[in-house]
Short mmCIF file of C-alpha atoms and ligand atoms in Angstrom, two decimals:
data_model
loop_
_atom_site.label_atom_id
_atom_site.label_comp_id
_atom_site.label_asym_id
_atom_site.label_seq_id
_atom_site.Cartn_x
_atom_site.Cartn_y
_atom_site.Cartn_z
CA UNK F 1 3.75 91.37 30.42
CA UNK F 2 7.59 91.61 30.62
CA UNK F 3 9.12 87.50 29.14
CA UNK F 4 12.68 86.52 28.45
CA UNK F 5 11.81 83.40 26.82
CA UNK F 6 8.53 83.82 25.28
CA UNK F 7 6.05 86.66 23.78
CA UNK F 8 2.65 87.70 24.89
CA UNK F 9 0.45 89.57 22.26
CA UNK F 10 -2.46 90.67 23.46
CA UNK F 11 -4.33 94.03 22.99
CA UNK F 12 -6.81 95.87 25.31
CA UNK F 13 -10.27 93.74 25.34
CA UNK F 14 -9.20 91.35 22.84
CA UNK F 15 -11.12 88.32 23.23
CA UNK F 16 -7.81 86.03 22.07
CA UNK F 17 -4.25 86.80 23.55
CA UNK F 18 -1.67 85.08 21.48
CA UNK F 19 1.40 83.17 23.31
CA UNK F 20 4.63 82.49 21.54
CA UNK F 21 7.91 80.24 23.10
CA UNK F 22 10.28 82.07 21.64
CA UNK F 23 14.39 80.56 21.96
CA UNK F 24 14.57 79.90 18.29
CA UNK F 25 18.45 79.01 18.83
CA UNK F 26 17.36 76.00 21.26
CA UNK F 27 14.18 74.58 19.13
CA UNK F 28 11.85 76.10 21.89
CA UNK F 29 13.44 73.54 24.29
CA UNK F 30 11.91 74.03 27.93
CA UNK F 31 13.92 75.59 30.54
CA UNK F 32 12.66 76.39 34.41
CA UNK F 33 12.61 79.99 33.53
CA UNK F 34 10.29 79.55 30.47
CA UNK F 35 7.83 77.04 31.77
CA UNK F 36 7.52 79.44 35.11
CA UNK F 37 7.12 82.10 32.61
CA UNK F 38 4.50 80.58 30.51
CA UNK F 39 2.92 79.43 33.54
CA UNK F 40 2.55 82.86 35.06
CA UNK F 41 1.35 84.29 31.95
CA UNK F 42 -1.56 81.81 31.35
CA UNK F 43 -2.45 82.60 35.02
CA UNK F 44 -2.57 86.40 34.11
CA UNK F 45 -4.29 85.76 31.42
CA UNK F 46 -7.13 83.19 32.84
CA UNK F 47 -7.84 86.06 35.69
CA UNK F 48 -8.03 88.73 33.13
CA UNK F 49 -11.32 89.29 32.37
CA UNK F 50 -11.28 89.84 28.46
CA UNK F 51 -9.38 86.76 27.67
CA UNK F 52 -11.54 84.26 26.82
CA UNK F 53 -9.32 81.69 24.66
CA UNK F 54 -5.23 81.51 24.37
CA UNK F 55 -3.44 80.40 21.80
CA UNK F 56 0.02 78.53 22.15
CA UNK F 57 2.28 78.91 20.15
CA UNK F 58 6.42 78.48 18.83
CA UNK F 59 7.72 78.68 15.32
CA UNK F 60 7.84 77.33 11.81
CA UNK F 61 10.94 74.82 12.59
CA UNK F 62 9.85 74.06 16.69
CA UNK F 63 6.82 74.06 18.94
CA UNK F 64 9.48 73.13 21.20
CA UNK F 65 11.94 70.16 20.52
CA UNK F 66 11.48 69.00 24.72
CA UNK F 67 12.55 69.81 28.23
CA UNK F 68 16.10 71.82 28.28
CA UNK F 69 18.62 68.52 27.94
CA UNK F 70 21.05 70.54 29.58
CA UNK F 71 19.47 71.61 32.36
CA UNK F 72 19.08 67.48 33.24
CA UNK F 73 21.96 66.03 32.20
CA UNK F 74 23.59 66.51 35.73
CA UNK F 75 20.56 65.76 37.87
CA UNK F 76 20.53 63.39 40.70
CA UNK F 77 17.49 61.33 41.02
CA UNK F 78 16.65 63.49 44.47
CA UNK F 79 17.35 66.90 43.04
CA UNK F 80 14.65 65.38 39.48
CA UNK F 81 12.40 64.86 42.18
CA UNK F 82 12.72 67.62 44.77
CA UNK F 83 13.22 70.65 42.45
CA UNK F 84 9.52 71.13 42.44
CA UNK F 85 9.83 71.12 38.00
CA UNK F 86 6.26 69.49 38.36
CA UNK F 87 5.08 73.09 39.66
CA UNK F 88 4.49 74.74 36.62
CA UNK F 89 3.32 71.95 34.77
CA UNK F 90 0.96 71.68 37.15
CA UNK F 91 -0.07 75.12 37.06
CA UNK F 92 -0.36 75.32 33.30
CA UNK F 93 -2.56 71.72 33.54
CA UNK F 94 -5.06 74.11 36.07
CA UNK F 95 -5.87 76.97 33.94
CA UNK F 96 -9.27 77.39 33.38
CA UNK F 97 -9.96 78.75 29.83
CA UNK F 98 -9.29 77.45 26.60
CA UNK F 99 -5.83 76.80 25.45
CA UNK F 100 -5.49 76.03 21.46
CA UNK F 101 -2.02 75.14 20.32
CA UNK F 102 -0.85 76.12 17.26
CA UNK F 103 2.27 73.75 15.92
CA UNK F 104 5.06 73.32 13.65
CA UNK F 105 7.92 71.48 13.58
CA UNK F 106 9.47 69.85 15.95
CA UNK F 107 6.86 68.60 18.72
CA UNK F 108 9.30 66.21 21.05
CA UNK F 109 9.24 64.57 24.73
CA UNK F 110 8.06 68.02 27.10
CA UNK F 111 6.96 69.61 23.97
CA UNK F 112 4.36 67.17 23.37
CA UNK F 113 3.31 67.06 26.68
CA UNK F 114 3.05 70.44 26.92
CA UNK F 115 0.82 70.50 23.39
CA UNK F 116 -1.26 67.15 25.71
CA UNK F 117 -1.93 69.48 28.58
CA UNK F 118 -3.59 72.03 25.88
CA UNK F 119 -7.12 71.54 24.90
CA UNK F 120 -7.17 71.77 20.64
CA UNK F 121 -4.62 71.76 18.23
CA UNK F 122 -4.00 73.03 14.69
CA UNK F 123 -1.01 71.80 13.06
CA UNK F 124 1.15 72.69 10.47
CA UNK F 125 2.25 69.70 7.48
CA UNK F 126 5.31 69.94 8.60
CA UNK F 127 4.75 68.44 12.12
CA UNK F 128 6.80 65.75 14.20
CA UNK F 129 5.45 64.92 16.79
CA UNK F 130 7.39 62.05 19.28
CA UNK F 131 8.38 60.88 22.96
CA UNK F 132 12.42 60.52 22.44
CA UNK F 133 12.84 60.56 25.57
CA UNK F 134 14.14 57.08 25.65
CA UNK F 135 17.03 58.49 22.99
CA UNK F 136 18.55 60.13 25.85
CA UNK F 137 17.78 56.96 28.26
CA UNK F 138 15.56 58.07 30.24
CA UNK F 139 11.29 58.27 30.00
CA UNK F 140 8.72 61.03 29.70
CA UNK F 141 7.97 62.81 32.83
CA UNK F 142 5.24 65.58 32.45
CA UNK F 143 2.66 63.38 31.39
CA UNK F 144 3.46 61.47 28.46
CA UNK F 145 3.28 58.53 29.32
CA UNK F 146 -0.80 58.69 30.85
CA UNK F 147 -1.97 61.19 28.35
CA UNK F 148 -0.93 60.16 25.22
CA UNK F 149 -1.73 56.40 25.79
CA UNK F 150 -5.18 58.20 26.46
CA UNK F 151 -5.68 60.12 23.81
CA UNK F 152 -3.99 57.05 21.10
CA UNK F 153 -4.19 53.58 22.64
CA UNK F 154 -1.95 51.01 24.53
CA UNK F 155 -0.06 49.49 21.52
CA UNK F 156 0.82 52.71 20.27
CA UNK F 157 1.64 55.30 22.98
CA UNK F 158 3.66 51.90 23.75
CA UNK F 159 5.55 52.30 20.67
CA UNK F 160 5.91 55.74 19.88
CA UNK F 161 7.83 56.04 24.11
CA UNK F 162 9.65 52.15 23.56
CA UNK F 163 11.23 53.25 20.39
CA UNK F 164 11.01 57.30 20.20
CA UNK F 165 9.64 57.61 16.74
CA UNK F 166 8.22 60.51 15.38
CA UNK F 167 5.00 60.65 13.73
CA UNK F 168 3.58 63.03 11.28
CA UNK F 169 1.01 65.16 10.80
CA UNK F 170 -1.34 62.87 9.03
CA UNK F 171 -0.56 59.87 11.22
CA UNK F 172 -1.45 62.11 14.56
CA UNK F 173 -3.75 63.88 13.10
CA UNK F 174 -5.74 59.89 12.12
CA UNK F 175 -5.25 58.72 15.51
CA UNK F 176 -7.22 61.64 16.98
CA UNK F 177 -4.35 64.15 18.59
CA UNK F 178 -4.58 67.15 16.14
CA UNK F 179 -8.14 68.73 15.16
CA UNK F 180 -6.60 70.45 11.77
CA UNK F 181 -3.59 70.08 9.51
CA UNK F 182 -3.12 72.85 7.34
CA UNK F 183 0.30 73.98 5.18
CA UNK F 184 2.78 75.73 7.51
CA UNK F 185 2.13 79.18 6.17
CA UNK F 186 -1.66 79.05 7.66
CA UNK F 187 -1.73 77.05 11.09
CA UNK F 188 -1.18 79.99 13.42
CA UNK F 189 -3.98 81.86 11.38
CA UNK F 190 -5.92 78.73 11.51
CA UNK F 191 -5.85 78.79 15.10
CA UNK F 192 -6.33 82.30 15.60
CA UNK F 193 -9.64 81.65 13.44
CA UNK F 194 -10.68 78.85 15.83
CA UNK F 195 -9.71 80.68 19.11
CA UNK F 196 -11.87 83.77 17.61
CA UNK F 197 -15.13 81.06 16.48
CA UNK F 198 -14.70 79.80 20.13
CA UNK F 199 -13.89 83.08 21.64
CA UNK F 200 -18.04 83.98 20.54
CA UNK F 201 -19.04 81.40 23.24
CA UNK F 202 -20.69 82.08 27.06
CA UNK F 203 -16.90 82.69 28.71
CA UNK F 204 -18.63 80.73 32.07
CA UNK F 205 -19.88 77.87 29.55
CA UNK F 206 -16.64 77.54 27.81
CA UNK F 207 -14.79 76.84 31.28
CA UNK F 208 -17.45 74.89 32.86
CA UNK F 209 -17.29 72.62 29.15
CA UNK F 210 -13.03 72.26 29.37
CA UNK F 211 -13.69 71.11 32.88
CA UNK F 212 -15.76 68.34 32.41
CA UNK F 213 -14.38 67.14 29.39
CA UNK F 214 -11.48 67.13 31.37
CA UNK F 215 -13.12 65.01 34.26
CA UNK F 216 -13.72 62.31 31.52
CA UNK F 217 -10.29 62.28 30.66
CA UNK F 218 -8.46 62.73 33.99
CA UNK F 219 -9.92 60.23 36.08
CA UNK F 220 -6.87 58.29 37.55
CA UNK F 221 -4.81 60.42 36.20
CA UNK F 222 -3.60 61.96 38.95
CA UNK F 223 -2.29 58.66 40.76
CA UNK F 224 -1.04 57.89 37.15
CA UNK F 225 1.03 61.32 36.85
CA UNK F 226 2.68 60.15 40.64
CA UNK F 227 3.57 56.98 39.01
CA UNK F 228 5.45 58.43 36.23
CA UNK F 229 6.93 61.20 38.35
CA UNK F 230 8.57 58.70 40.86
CA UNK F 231 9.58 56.15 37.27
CA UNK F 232 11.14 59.35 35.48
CA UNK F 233 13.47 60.22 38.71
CA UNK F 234 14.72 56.99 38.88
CA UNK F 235 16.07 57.21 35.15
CA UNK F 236 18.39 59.42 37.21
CA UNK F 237 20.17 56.99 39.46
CA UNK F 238 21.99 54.73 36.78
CA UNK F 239 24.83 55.94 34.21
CA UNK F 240 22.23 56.01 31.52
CA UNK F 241 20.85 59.18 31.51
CA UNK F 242 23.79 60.72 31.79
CA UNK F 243 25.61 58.67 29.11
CA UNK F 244 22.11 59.70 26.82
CA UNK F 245 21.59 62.82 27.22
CA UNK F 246 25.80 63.50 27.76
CA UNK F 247 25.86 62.22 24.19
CA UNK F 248 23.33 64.37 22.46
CA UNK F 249 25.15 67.41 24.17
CA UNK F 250 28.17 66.16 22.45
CA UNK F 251 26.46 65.24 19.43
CA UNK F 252 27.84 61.48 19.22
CA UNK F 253 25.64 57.86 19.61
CA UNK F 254 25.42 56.76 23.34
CA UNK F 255 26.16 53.89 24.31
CA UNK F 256 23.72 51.88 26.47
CA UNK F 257 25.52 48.99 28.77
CA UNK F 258 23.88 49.03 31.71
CA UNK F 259 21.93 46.07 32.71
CA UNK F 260 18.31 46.26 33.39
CA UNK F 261 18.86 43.78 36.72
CA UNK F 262 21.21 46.43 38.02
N1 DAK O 1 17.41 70.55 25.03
C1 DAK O 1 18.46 71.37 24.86
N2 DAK O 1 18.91 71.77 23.67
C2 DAK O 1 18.26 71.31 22.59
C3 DAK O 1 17.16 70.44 22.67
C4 DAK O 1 16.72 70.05 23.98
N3 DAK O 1 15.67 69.27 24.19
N4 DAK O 1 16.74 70.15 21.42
C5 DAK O 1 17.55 70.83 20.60
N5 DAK O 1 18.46 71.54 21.30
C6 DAK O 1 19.50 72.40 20.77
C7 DAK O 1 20.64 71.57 20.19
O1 DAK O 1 21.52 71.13 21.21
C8 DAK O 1 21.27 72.58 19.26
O2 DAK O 1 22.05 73.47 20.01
P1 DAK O 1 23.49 73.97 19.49
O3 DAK O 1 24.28 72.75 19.21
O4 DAK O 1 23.17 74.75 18.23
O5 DAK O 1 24.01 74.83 20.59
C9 DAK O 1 20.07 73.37 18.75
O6 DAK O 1 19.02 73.16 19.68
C10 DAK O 1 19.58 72.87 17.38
O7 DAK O 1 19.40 71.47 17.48
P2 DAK O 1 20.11 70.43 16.48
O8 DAK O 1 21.41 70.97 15.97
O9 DAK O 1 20.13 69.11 17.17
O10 DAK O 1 19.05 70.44 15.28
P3 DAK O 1 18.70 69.27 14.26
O11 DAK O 1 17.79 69.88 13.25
O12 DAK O 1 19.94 68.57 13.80
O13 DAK O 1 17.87 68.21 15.13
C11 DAK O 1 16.19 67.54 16.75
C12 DAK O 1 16.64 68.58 15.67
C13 DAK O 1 14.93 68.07 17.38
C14 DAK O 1 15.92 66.20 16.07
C15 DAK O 1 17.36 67.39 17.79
O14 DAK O 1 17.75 68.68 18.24
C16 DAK O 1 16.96 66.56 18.96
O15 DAK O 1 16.94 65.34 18.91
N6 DAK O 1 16.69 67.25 20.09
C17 DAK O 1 16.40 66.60 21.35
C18 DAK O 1 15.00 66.07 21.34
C19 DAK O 1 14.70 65.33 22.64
O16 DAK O 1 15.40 64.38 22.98
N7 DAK O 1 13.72 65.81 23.35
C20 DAK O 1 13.37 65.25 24.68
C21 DAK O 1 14.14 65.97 25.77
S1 DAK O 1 13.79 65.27 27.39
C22 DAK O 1 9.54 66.90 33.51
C23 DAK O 1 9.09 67.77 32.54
C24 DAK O 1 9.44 67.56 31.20
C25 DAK O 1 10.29 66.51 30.89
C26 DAK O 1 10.72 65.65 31.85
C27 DAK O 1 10.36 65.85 33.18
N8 DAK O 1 9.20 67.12 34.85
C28 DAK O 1 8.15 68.03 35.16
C29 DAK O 1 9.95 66.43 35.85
C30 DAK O 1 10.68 66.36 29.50
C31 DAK O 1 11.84 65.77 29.16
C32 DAK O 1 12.26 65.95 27.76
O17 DAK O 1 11.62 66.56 26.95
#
């Protein structure tokens, strides 16, 4: 398998294929291409028939750092909604095996929704994890906003998406959204020992197990996910997304003066 923006390693029969997002320059931020890329290789992947776990993966300084800001910043609030970016989310959200994510770094706004969608995760020390969305004035859109007030709690999730802080690894890890934290130099190994220990399992079992774990968790989610999707293109038809995320592009405060009665 042939990627522009990320790296498949996986070997004949191995049990484990390894998947890394690899634009350093950008912090691993999300583009179209690379989530239809990763998308198409976890398909490939759950359909072959050695593969029994995946591991996710991006580098020391980035898991990714969010969705491509400057693929957005011109959006209208029809094009957010009608460019079908909810496709490959989707996709990734449907694969069948295990997923284990393996992070470092920076773990922002799509890129910890994407690290949400997967089903374990080993973490590196050096971890921040946070929704900034709201930085760049708009909201998360590929989940965030029903998944991690799932997986932490009301008052938090609340928090962490109202103010965009970042949390660290022991502060994620307490609330339940990391299984390990382990220095940086180890938590790709780590996973890759996990993915291997889970790897030993009934292939059938293992899928039939992330599905109704799943069910537990994704009840109402759907009609929650709509919710958000329709909330996060709307972010697009005032001046302040493109003031916020206009302003990280040029690397200068933005100024907020819209009203919210507007
Ligand atoms: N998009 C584009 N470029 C990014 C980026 C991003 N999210 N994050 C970083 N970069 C780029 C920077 O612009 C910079 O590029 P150059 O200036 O070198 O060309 C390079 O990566 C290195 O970043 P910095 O120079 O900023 O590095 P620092 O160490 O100073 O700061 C940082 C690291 C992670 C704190 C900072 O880069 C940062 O705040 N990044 C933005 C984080 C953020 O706001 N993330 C949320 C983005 S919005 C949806 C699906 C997903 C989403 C929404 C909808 N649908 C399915 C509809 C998700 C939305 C988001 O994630």
């Amino acid at each position: 398998m042939d990627f522009k923006h990320i790296v498949v390693e996986h070997q004949g029969t191995e049990a484990v294929a390894l998947i890394r997002l690899n634009r350093p320059k950008q912090l691993n931020a999300l583009n179209l291409e690379l989530m239809d890329e990763l998308a198409a290789a976890l398909h490939e992947l759950d359909n072959n028939a050695h593969v029994r776990v995946m591991v996710l993966t991006g580098n020391d300084q980035a898991f990714a750092a969010g969705a491509d800001v400057t693929e957005m910043v011109n959006a209208t609030a029809l094009e957010m909604d009608l460019q079908n970016r909810f496709a490959a989310w989707n996709r990734i959200s449907s694969v069948r095996k295990p997923i284990i994510a393996a992070v470092s770094g920076y773990v922002l706004g799509g890129g910890c929704e994407l690290m949400l969608s997967c089903d374990m995760v080993v973490a590196s020390e050096t971890v921040r994890i946070g929704q900034p969305e709201i930085k760049l004035g708009v909201m998360p859109g590929a989940g965030g906003t029903q998944r991690l007030t799932r997986a932490i709690g009301k008052a938090l999730a609340m928090e962490l998406i109202l103010t965009g802080r970042m949390m660290t690894a022991d502060e994620a890890l307490r609330l339940g959204l990391l299984n390990r934290v382990v220095p940086v130099e180890c938590y790709l190994d780590e996973a890759m020992r996990l993915a291997k220990q889970v790897a030993e399992f009934s292939p059938i079992a293992l899928m039939l197990a992330k599905q109704a774990v799943n069910h537990a968790f994704n009840s109402f989610l759907d009609e929650g996910l709509l919710f958000e999707r329709k909330n996060f293109s709307l972010c697009f038809t005032g001046p302040d997304q493109k003031e916020g995320m206009q302003a990280f592009l040029e690397k200068r405060p933005p100024r907020f003066n819209t009203p919210a009665t507007e």
